[in-house]
Short mmCIF file of C-alpha atoms in Angstrom, two decimals:
data_model
loop_
_atom_site.label_atom_id
_atom_site.label_comp_id
_atom_site.label_asym_id
_atom_site.label_seq_id
_atom_site.Cartn_x
_atom_site.Cartn_y
_atom_site.Cartn_z
CA MET A 10 -19.49 19.26 -4.67
CA SER A 11 -16.72 17.44 -4.80
CA GLU A 12 -15.88 13.86 -5.64
CA SER A 13 -12.34 14.42 -4.94
CA LEU A 14 -10.32 11.06 -3.08
CA GLY A 15 -6.94 12.04 -1.30
CA LEU A 16 -5.15 8.60 0.16
CA SER A 17 -2.05 8.11 1.36
CA ILE A 18 0.01 5.14 2.44
CA GLY A 19 2.62 4.98 5.62
CA ALA A 20 4.38 2.87 7.08
CA ALA A 21 1.99 2.86 10.61
CA ASN A 22 -1.01 4.87 8.96
CA LEU A 23 -3.22 4.89 5.52
CA VAL A 24 -4.98 7.48 4.95
CA ALA A 25 -8.52 8.35 3.60
CA ALA A 26 -9.61 12.68 3.79
CA ARG A 27 -12.51 13.22 1.35
CA ALA A 28 -13.97 17.08 1.09
CA GLY A 29 -16.34 17.84 3.47
CA ARG A 30 -15.85 15.17 5.21
CA PRO A 31 -13.02 13.89 8.38
CA PRO A 32 -10.52 11.87 6.92
CA VAL A 33 -10.70 8.34 7.95
CA VAL A 34 -7.26 6.53 9.33
CA ARG A 35 -6.47 3.58 9.98
CA SER A 36 -3.51 1.72 11.27
CA ALA A 37 -1.59 -0.10 8.07
CA VAL A 38 -2.85 -3.81 9.35
CA LEU A 39 -4.75 -5.46 6.73
CA THR A 40 -8.01 -8.43 7.31
CA LEU A 41 -8.27 -10.50 4.75
CA PHE A 42 -11.69 -12.63 4.98
CA GLU A 43 -12.43 -15.99 2.90
CA ARG A 44 -16.12 -14.94 2.42
CA ARG A 45 -15.83 -11.08 2.24
CA PRO A 46 -14.05 -8.30 1.30
CA THR A 47 -10.60 -7.58 3.01
CA GLU A 48 -10.42 -4.43 6.48
CA VAL A 49 -7.91 -2.95 6.86
CA GLY A 50 -7.41 -0.91 10.25
CA LEU A 51 -7.58 -2.57 13.95
CA PRO A 52 -10.83 -3.42 16.46
CA GLU A 53 -10.68 -0.50 17.81
CA GLU A 54 -10.43 1.45 14.56
CA ASN A 55 -12.80 -0.62 12.69
CA PRO A 56 -15.94 -1.48 13.56
CA ASN A 57 -16.13 -3.69 10.09
CA LEU A 58 -14.08 -6.53 11.97
CA THR A 59 -16.48 -8.60 14.22
CA GLU A 60 -14.65 -11.89 13.62
CA ASN A 61 -11.82 -13.66 12.63
CA GLY A 62 -8.52 -13.22 9.62
CA MET A 63 -5.62 -13.84 7.86
CA VAL A 64 -3.88 -10.34 10.50
CA LEU A 65 -0.49 -9.09 8.82
CA ARG A 66 1.00 -6.11 8.50
CA GLY A 67 4.48 -4.77 7.34
CA PHE A 68 3.40 -4.55 3.60
CA VAL A 69 4.03 -1.31 3.39
CA GLU A 70 7.82 -1.52 3.60
CA ARG A 71 7.99 -4.44 1.11
CA VAL A 72 6.70 -2.38 -1.76
CA GLY A 73 9.24 -3.09 -5.01
CA ASP A 74 10.78 -6.19 -3.42
CA ARG A 75 10.34 -9.51 -4.41
CA SER A 76 10.78 -11.83 -1.75
CA PRO A 77 6.91 -11.71 -0.57
CA LEU A 78 5.97 -12.02 2.62
CA VAL A 79 4.37 -15.56 4.04
CA ALA A 80 1.26 -16.07 6.30
CA ALA A 81 0.72 -18.00 8.57
CA ASP A 82 -1.34 -20.39 6.72
CA GLY A 83 1.59 -20.18 3.83
CA THR A 84 -0.11 -17.98 1.10
CA LYS A 85 2.87 -15.79 -0.30
CA TYR A 86 2.17 -12.31 -1.04
CA LEU A 87 4.17 -9.60 -2.24
CA GLY A 88 4.22 -6.25 -0.43
CA GLU A 89 2.22 -4.45 -3.05
CA VAL A 90 -0.57 -6.72 -3.74
CA LEU A 91 -1.67 -6.24 -0.13
CA THR A 92 -0.82 -2.65 -0.35
CA VAL A 93 -2.88 -2.25 -2.94
CA GLU A 94 -5.88 -4.42 -0.96
CA ALA A 95 -5.46 -1.80 1.40
CA ILE A 96 -6.25 1.37 -0.54
CA GLU A 97 -9.23 0.20 -2.32
CA ALA A 98 -10.49 -0.96 1.55
CA MET A 99 -9.28 2.17 2.43
CA ALA A 100 -11.24 4.01 -0.70
CA ARG A 101 -14.94 1.09 0.41
CA THR A 102 -14.69 2.56 3.85
CA VAL A 103 -15.15 5.81 2.79
CA GLY A 104 -17.09 5.54 -0.41
CA TYR A 105 -14.85 5.77 -3.37
CA GLY A 106 -14.90 9.10 -4.96
CA SER A 107 -13.68 10.61 -8.22
CA PRO A 108 -10.37 11.45 -9.44
CA ILE A 109 -8.35 9.60 -7.39
CA THR A 110 -5.29 10.21 -6.27
CA ILE A 111 -2.43 8.43 -3.91
CA ALA A 112 0.68 10.28 -2.01
CA VAL A 113 3.17 7.47 -1.64
CA PRO A 114 6.13 8.24 0.23
CA ALA A 115 8.94 10.97 -1.09
CA TYR A 116 11.61 8.97 0.02
CA TRP A 117 10.27 5.67 -2.86
CA SER A 118 13.05 4.39 -5.47
CA ASP A 119 11.64 3.68 -8.75
CA ALA A 120 11.12 0.68 -8.40
CA GLN A 121 8.95 0.59 -6.10
CA PHE A 122 7.14 3.87 -6.90
CA THR A 123 6.58 0.87 -10.75
CA ALA A 124 5.41 -2.19 -8.68
CA LEU A 125 2.83 -0.64 -7.53
CA ARG A 126 1.36 1.99 -10.02
CA GLU A 127 1.73 -2.14 -12.25
CA GLU A 128 -0.56 -3.72 -9.59
CA PHE A 129 -3.49 -1.16 -9.91
CA PHE A 130 -5.60 -3.57 -12.80
CA ALA A 131 -6.55 -6.45 -9.41
CA GLN A 132 -8.48 -3.41 -8.17
CA PRO A 133 -10.88 -1.33 -10.88
CA ASP A 134 -12.57 -0.57 -8.84
CA LEU A 135 -9.97 2.20 -7.88
CA ALA A 136 -10.44 3.66 -11.52
CA ARG A 137 -14.52 4.20 -11.15
CA GLY A 138 -15.47 6.19 -14.57
CA GLY A 139 -11.97 5.21 -16.55
CA VAL A 140 -10.77 7.03 -14.28
CA ALA A 141 -6.79 5.78 -13.61
CA PRO A 142 -6.14 6.80 -9.74
CA VAL A 143 -3.36 9.02 -9.77
CA LEU A 144 -0.50 8.67 -7.54
CA VAL A 145 1.34 11.85 -6.60
CA SER A 146 5.08 12.55 -3.82
CA ASP A 147 3.36 13.19 -0.46
CA ALA A 148 6.29 15.47 -0.11
CA THR A 149 4.36 17.47 -3.31
CA ALA A 150 0.96 16.45 -1.81
CA ALA A 151 1.82 18.46 1.67
CA LEU A 152 3.23 21.22 -0.26
CA ALA A 153 -0.42 21.82 -1.74
CA GLY A 154 -2.91 21.97 1.43
CA LEU A 155 -0.52 24.62 2.74
CA ARG A 156 0.28 26.25 -0.13
CA GLY A 157 -2.71 28.28 0.30
CA ARG A 158 -1.90 29.58 3.76
CA PRO A 159 -2.22 32.92 4.36
CA GLY A 160 2.14 33.95 4.71
CA PHE A 161 3.41 30.57 2.57
CA PRO A 162 6.51 31.54 0.17
CA THR A 163 5.73 31.89 -3.16
CA ALA A 164 9.46 32.51 -3.86
CA GLY A 165 12.75 30.71 -2.41
CA VAL A 166 12.66 26.90 -1.20
CA VAL A 167 10.94 25.77 0.69
CA ALA A 168 12.17 22.27 3.18
CA LEU A 169 9.96 20.12 3.42
CA CYS A 170 10.11 18.14 6.75
CA ASP A 171 8.26 13.91 7.27
CA PHE A 172 7.64 13.08 10.16
CA GLY A 173 6.85 9.54 10.21
CA ALA A 174 6.69 6.79 11.66
CA SER A 175 9.27 5.10 10.65
CA GLY A 176 11.92 7.75 9.93
CA THR A 177 12.17 11.82 8.55
CA SER A 178 12.30 12.80 4.72
CA VAL A 179 13.51 15.96 3.97
CA THR A 180 12.24 17.36 0.37
CA LEU A 181 13.89 20.55 -1.08
CA MET A 182 10.44 22.93 -3.48
CA ASP A 183 11.29 25.58 -5.27
CA ALA A 184 8.35 28.10 -4.21
CA GLY A 185 9.62 30.72 -7.64
CA SER A 186 9.19 27.43 -9.61
CA GLY A 187 5.63 26.22 -8.89
CA PHE A 188 7.37 23.78 -6.89
CA THR A 189 9.03 21.99 -8.15
CA ARG A 190 10.98 19.07 -6.85
CA VAL A 191 15.08 20.21 -6.06
CA GLY A 192 17.52 17.26 -5.74
CA THR A 193 16.42 13.23 -4.39
CA THR A 194 14.66 13.27 -0.73
CA ALA A 195 16.75 12.46 2.07
CA ARG A 196 15.39 10.27 4.74
CA SER A 197 16.74 9.63 8.04
CA ALA A 198 15.56 6.95 10.73
CA ASP A 199 17.54 8.06 13.27
CA PHE A 200 14.63 10.41 14.09
CA SER A 201 11.24 8.28 14.08
CA GLY A 202 7.94 7.87 16.20
CA ASP A 203 9.19 4.57 16.29
CA ALA A 204 13.19 5.03 18.20
CA ILE A 205 11.15 8.09 20.21
CA ASP A 206 8.19 5.07 21.19
CA GLN A 207 11.41 3.45 22.37
CA LEU A 208 13.21 6.34 24.19
CA VAL A 209 10.06 6.47 26.68
CA LEU A 210 10.11 3.00 26.93
CA GLY A 211 13.42 2.37 27.94
CA ARG A 212 13.00 5.59 30.69
CA LEU A 213 10.18 3.37 31.84
CA ARG A 214 12.70 0.91 31.73
CA ALA A 215 15.46 3.05 33.49
CA SER A 216 12.39 4.31 36.90
CA ASP A 217 11.03 0.25 37.15
CA ASP A 218 13.39 -2.08 39.34
CA THR A 219 10.04 -4.61 37.54
CA MET A 220 10.37 -3.39 34.07
CA ALA A 221 13.61 -3.37 33.84
CA ASP A 222 14.09 -7.33 32.19
CA LEU A 223 10.17 -6.57 30.32
CA GLY A 224 12.22 -8.87 27.28
CA SER A 225 12.62 -11.88 28.72
CA THR A 226 9.18 -12.28 31.23
CA VAL A 227 6.80 -11.31 29.32
CA ARG A 228 5.09 -11.60 26.36
CA ILE A 229 5.13 -9.87 23.29
CA GLY A 230 2.05 -9.14 23.48
CA SER A 231 2.32 -6.87 27.14
CA GLN A 232 5.37 -5.42 25.73
CA SER A 233 3.73 -4.46 22.47
CA ARG A 234 0.72 -3.10 24.08
CA LEU A 235 3.79 -0.82 25.68
CA LEU A 236 4.95 0.50 23.84
CA GLY A 237 1.26 1.05 22.10
CA GLU A 238 0.95 3.89 25.35
CA CYS A 239 4.36 5.18 24.45
CA ARG A 240 3.45 6.27 21.59
CA ARG A 241 -0.54 8.23 22.48
CA ALA A 242 1.45 9.29 26.03
CA LYS A 243 4.00 10.99 23.71
CA GLU A 244 0.99 12.21 21.66
CA GLN A 245 -0.94 13.07 24.07
CA LEU A 246 1.71 15.80 25.14
CA SER A 247 1.79 17.70 21.55
CA THR A 248 -1.33 18.76 24.01
CA ALA A 249 -0.83 18.40 27.45
CA SER A 250 2.12 19.66 29.77
CA THR A 251 1.52 15.38 30.95
CA ALA A 252 0.17 12.14 30.34
CA SER A 253 -0.32 8.75 31.72
CA ILE A 254 0.78 5.71 30.60
CA ALA A 255 -0.96 2.21 31.96
CA MET A 256 1.44 0.15 32.90
CA ALA A 257 -1.02 -3.53 34.00
CA PRO A 258 -3.89 -2.64 35.35
CA GLY A 259 -3.54 -0.31 38.82
CA ALA A 260 -0.19 0.89 37.74
CA ASN A 261 -0.25 4.66 36.00
CA ALA A 262 3.30 6.28 35.18
CA GLN A 263 4.01 9.27 34.31
CA LEU A 264 5.69 11.21 32.18
CA SER A 265 5.72 15.14 31.48
CA ARG A 266 6.22 17.03 28.24
CA ALA A 267 9.62 18.69 29.13
CA GLU A 268 10.54 14.22 29.98
CA LEU A 269 9.85 13.93 26.43
CA GLU A 270 11.84 17.27 24.55
CA GLN A 271 15.04 16.03 26.68
CA LEU A 272 14.62 12.31 25.48
CA ILE A 273 14.57 13.55 21.90
CA ALA A 274 16.59 16.06 22.21
CA GLU A 275 19.64 14.65 20.74
CA PRO A 276 18.66 13.09 17.72
CA LEU A 277 16.15 15.66 17.04
CA ASP A 278 19.30 17.81 16.95
CA ARG A 279 21.03 14.87 15.00
CA PHE A 280 17.94 15.71 12.57
CA LEU A 281 18.73 19.46 12.65
CA GLY A 282 22.23 18.61 10.71
CA THR A 283 20.29 16.09 8.15
CA VAL A 284 18.57 19.30 7.41
CA GLU A 285 21.84 21.62 7.19
CA GLU A 286 23.97 19.05 4.96
CA VAL A 287 20.78 18.16 2.48
CA LEU A 288 20.73 22.17 2.30
CA ARG A 289 24.60 21.73 1.53
CA ARG A 290 24.68 19.43 -0.74
CA ASN A 291 22.21 20.68 -3.40
CA GLY A 292 24.13 24.53 -3.27
CA ILE A 293 20.93 26.19 -1.07
CA ALA A 294 22.49 28.79 0.68
CA ARG A 295 21.10 29.74 4.17
CA ASP A 296 19.06 33.35 2.22
CA ARG A 297 16.73 31.32 -0.04
CA LEU A 298 15.21 28.96 2.28
CA ALA A 299 12.18 31.14 2.78
CA ALA A 300 10.45 28.80 5.07
CA VAL A 301 9.89 24.93 6.43
CA ALA A 302 6.89 22.99 6.27
CA ALA A 303 6.32 20.25 8.98
CA VAL A 304 4.31 17.57 8.47
CA GLY A 305 3.04 14.19 9.74
CA GLY A 306 2.21 12.63 12.93
CA GLY A 307 5.75 13.37 14.22
CA ALA A 308 5.35 17.00 13.74
CA GLY A 309 2.66 18.04 16.23
CA ILE A 310 4.90 17.65 19.23
CA PRO A 311 5.83 21.99 19.93
CA LEU A 312 9.65 21.55 20.26
CA ILE A 313 10.15 20.37 16.87
CA ALA A 314 8.87 22.82 15.57
CA ALA A 315 10.50 25.43 17.96
CA ARG A 316 13.54 24.04 17.35
CA LEU A 317 13.38 24.56 13.34
CA SER A 318 12.62 27.83 14.07
CA GLU A 319 15.80 29.20 16.25
CA ARG A 320 17.58 26.50 13.52
CA PHE A 321 17.01 28.23 10.43
CA GLN A 322 15.86 31.35 11.22
CA VAL A 323 12.83 31.15 9.28
CA PRO A 324 8.78 30.41 9.45
CA VAL A 325 8.11 26.92 9.91
CA HIS A 326 4.82 25.84 8.51
CA THR A 327 2.90 23.24 10.61
CA PRO A 328 -0.42 22.50 9.23
CA PRO A 329 -3.83 21.45 12.21
CA GLN A 330 -3.57 18.87 10.83
CA PRO A 331 -0.75 17.09 10.78
CA ALA A 332 -0.61 13.48 10.14
CA VAL A 333 -2.98 13.71 7.11
CA SER A 334 -1.52 16.32 5.88
CA ALA A 335 -0.93 14.25 3.01
CA ALA A 336 -4.45 12.81 2.35
CA ILE A 337 -5.66 16.42 2.15
CA GLY A 338 -3.20 17.64 0.26
CA ALA A 339 -3.66 14.59 -2.54
CA ALA A 340 -7.82 15.77 -2.28
CA VAL A 341 -6.52 19.11 -2.93
CA LEU A 342 -4.62 18.04 -6.16
CA GLY A 343 -7.51 15.97 -7.67
CA ASP A 344 -9.77 18.80 -7.31
CA GLN A 345 -7.21 20.94 -9.27
CA GLN A 346 -6.50 17.84 -12.42
CA ALA A 347 -10.80 17.47 -12.28
CA ALA A 348 -10.97 21.18 -12.69
CA GLY A 349 -8.62 20.63 -15.58
CA GLY A 350 -9.58 17.58 -17.40
CA ALA A 351 -9.26 14.68 -15.86
CA PRO A 352 -6.76 12.09 -17.19
CA THR A 353 -8.63 8.45 -18.41
CA ALA A 354 -7.35 4.31 -18.36
CA MET A 355 -6.80 5.73 -21.99
CA GLY A 356 -3.93 8.74 -21.02
CA ALA A 357 -3.67 10.02 -18.50
CA VAL A 358 -1.51 13.43 -17.42
CA VAL A 359 1.49 13.67 -15.89
CA GLU A 360 1.94 17.48 -14.44
CA THR A 361 5.71 16.56 -14.07
CA PRO A 362 6.89 12.86 -14.10
CA THR A 363 8.82 13.39 -11.25
CA GLU A 364 5.33 14.58 -9.01
CA MET A 365 2.41 12.78 -10.90
CA VAL A 366 1.85 9.66 -12.36
CA GLY A 367 -1.37 7.95 -13.38
CA THR A 368 -1.11 4.10 -13.21
CA ALA A 369 -2.73 3.63 -16.02
CA GLY A 370 -1.30 4.98 -19.56
CA ILE A 371 2.03 6.50 -18.54
CA ASP A 372 5.72 4.92 -20.37
CA MET A 373 7.26 3.37 -17.87
CA THR A 374 10.09 6.04 -18.63
CA GLN A 375 7.58 9.20 -17.98
CA ALA A 376 8.23 7.31 -14.34
CA ALA A 377 11.83 6.45 -14.19
CA ALA A 378 12.66 9.29 -12.68
CA ALA A 379 10.49 8.79 -9.59
CA ALA A 380 10.98 10.55 -6.17
CA GLN A 381 14.05 8.66 -4.74
CA ALA A 382 16.26 8.85 -1.39
CA THR A 383 19.22 9.75 0.13
CA ASP A 384 20.35 7.80 2.76
CA VAL A 385 22.09 10.60 4.62
CA ASP A 386 22.89 9.26 8.28
CA GLY A 387 24.02 5.68 6.81
CA ALA A 388 21.84 3.12 7.97
CA LEU A 389 20.40 0.83 6.06
CA ALA A 390 16.89 1.18 5.04
CA TRP A 391 14.53 -0.80 4.32
CA SER A 392 14.51 0.10 0.11
CA GLN A 393 17.70 -1.01 0.12
CA ASP A 394 18.26 -3.93 1.39
CA ALA A 395 20.07 -6.88 -0.80
CA ASP A 396 18.20 -8.38 -3.26
CA GLY A 397 16.23 -11.96 -2.23
CA ASP A 398 13.56 -13.85 -4.54
CA GLU A 399 13.30 -16.08 -1.37
CA PRO A 400 10.03 -15.57 0.46
CA VAL A 401 10.24 -14.32 3.68
CA PRO A 402 7.95 -15.54 6.45
CA TYR A 403 5.99 -12.38 8.24
CA THR A 404 6.22 -12.48 11.67
CA GLY A 405 4.79 -9.10 12.58
CA ARG A 406 2.88 -8.10 16.11
CA ASP A 407 -0.56 -10.13 16.28
CA ALA A 408 -2.97 -6.50 16.03
CA THR A 409 -5.69 -8.08 18.22
CA GLY A 410 -4.59 -10.82 20.13
CA GLU A 411 -6.38 -13.74 18.70
CA TYR A 412 -7.44 -12.74 14.75
CA SER A 413 -4.43 -13.81 13.57
CA ARG A 414 -2.38 -17.03 14.31
CA GLU A 415 0.92 -17.36 14.43
CA ALA A 416 3.31 -16.98 11.37
CA THR A 417 5.30 -19.90 10.05
CA ASP A 418 7.59 -20.02 7.82
CA SER A 419 6.35 -22.57 4.25
CA GLY A 420 8.89 -25.17 3.73
CA TYR A 421 8.62 -25.04 0.33
CA GLY A 422 11.87 -25.27 -1.76
CA ALA A 423 12.43 -22.80 -4.88
CA GLY A 424 11.80 -24.81 -6.65
CA ASP A 425 7.97 -24.59 -5.76
CA ARG A 426 6.72 -21.40 -4.35
CA TYR A 427 4.47 -21.14 -6.56
CA ALA A 428 2.71 -24.03 -6.74
CA ALA A 429 -1.11 -24.85 -6.71
CA GLU A 430 -2.76 -26.36 -3.67
CA GLU A 431 -5.27 -28.23 -3.79
CA GLY A 432 -8.75 -28.19 -3.07
CA PRO A 433 -10.46 -24.95 -4.25
CA LEU A 434 -9.31 -21.93 -2.23
CA PRO A 435 -10.59 -19.06 -0.21
CA TRP A 436 -11.53 -15.67 -2.87
CA TYR A 437 -7.95 -14.07 -1.16
CA LYS A 438 -5.36 -16.69 -1.86
CA ARG A 439 -6.96 -17.39 -5.32
CA THR A 440 -5.88 -13.30 -5.74
CA ALA A 441 -2.22 -12.80 -4.70
CA LEU A 442 -1.26 -15.84 -6.47
CA VAL A 443 -2.56 -15.41 -9.91
CA LEU A 444 -0.23 -11.84 -9.09
CA LEU A 445 2.48 -13.21 -8.02
CA VAL A 446 2.24 -15.56 -10.69
CA ALA A 447 2.54 -12.69 -13.23
CA GLY A 448 4.76 -10.27 -11.10
CA ALA A 449 7.34 -13.97 -10.65
CA ALA A 450 6.86 -13.84 -14.22
CA ALA A 451 7.91 -9.68 -15.09
CA ALA A 452 11.20 -10.68 -12.79
#
């Protein structure tokens, strides 16, 4: 049986997939402990979260950002350091594997791609048997899992639409040229899982007078809980006609699929316009478009496939588990690489520099062509924020209500951001500070 491990990382979830086992999905929430390894996910997802620790969110979005996140105790972490910690925790959860293939967002910039790749030195457990992990675009990984499906095109252009929590990406692939990428990946933040959750919450507010001033009358934790309920209702409506939303103990609201479809119709239409613009920008005529592939958690919404088919008049291919398609495809790519000769730590194999890059032994010029994003709707994406190197206080939501303390500014000046602390430090602080100092020196 194959030992290949496929992993995918996103703003909302991390996924681990191995052959013959159900994929493991964890929320992108990291808990650091003083005397035990890091854990990833929420307590309801991860049975190993049995004690208090330092909880951090928002690290995947900050990969490549030189401004570190600041935890509640003032400790500073770069996004890529925490992301590699989370990847190792996911691999450990499923018993590791070899080779390891990691699907990263196709819309990432060169700097983000390189920043993550260069942090893997801190996790030798991810290089089992001297085989370094391989980074691959999640668009390439998702297509790897779809290519063997009946009816999937072998010629023409495939538009892969990845409906994620923080936005939707569009990547064009040329099926007749081994599914090489056409142009750059486009990213729209207008149509996203998080935005849909907010639309559902807004409808609940409008229909219930007692919720009109929700933001000012209840704790942020209660609002976060309601958003979680809205997300669960949205997911249920992928297969059910109605869903119940727990507003408060003993008080539920109903949401129908028709109501959800009405809420998302306008932003979905704008996204379809984005796909058309991507095709025009890359000179792809409609008769060259062979199919659309829909992946990511949002791809399970029936209206999305219906509107894609109606608008573009081509087959729409959606995998049975679209939310985990990138991790499954990454495992498939790992199997293919192993069958053809596994990349080693001394000389990782690069199939196509823009698509698959090993985390060791790769010249920087090869990584320079990593996935780039074009934000076609003009919104300022997090990866395009202005450069800066001041610490950014961590202000994410408390995952459990008890696992973390409120985040505070460290109060450090620019000259002593990486100053040593007095006395013995927990292992996770020592590691993070060493990595941050190394990153600062290289910047």
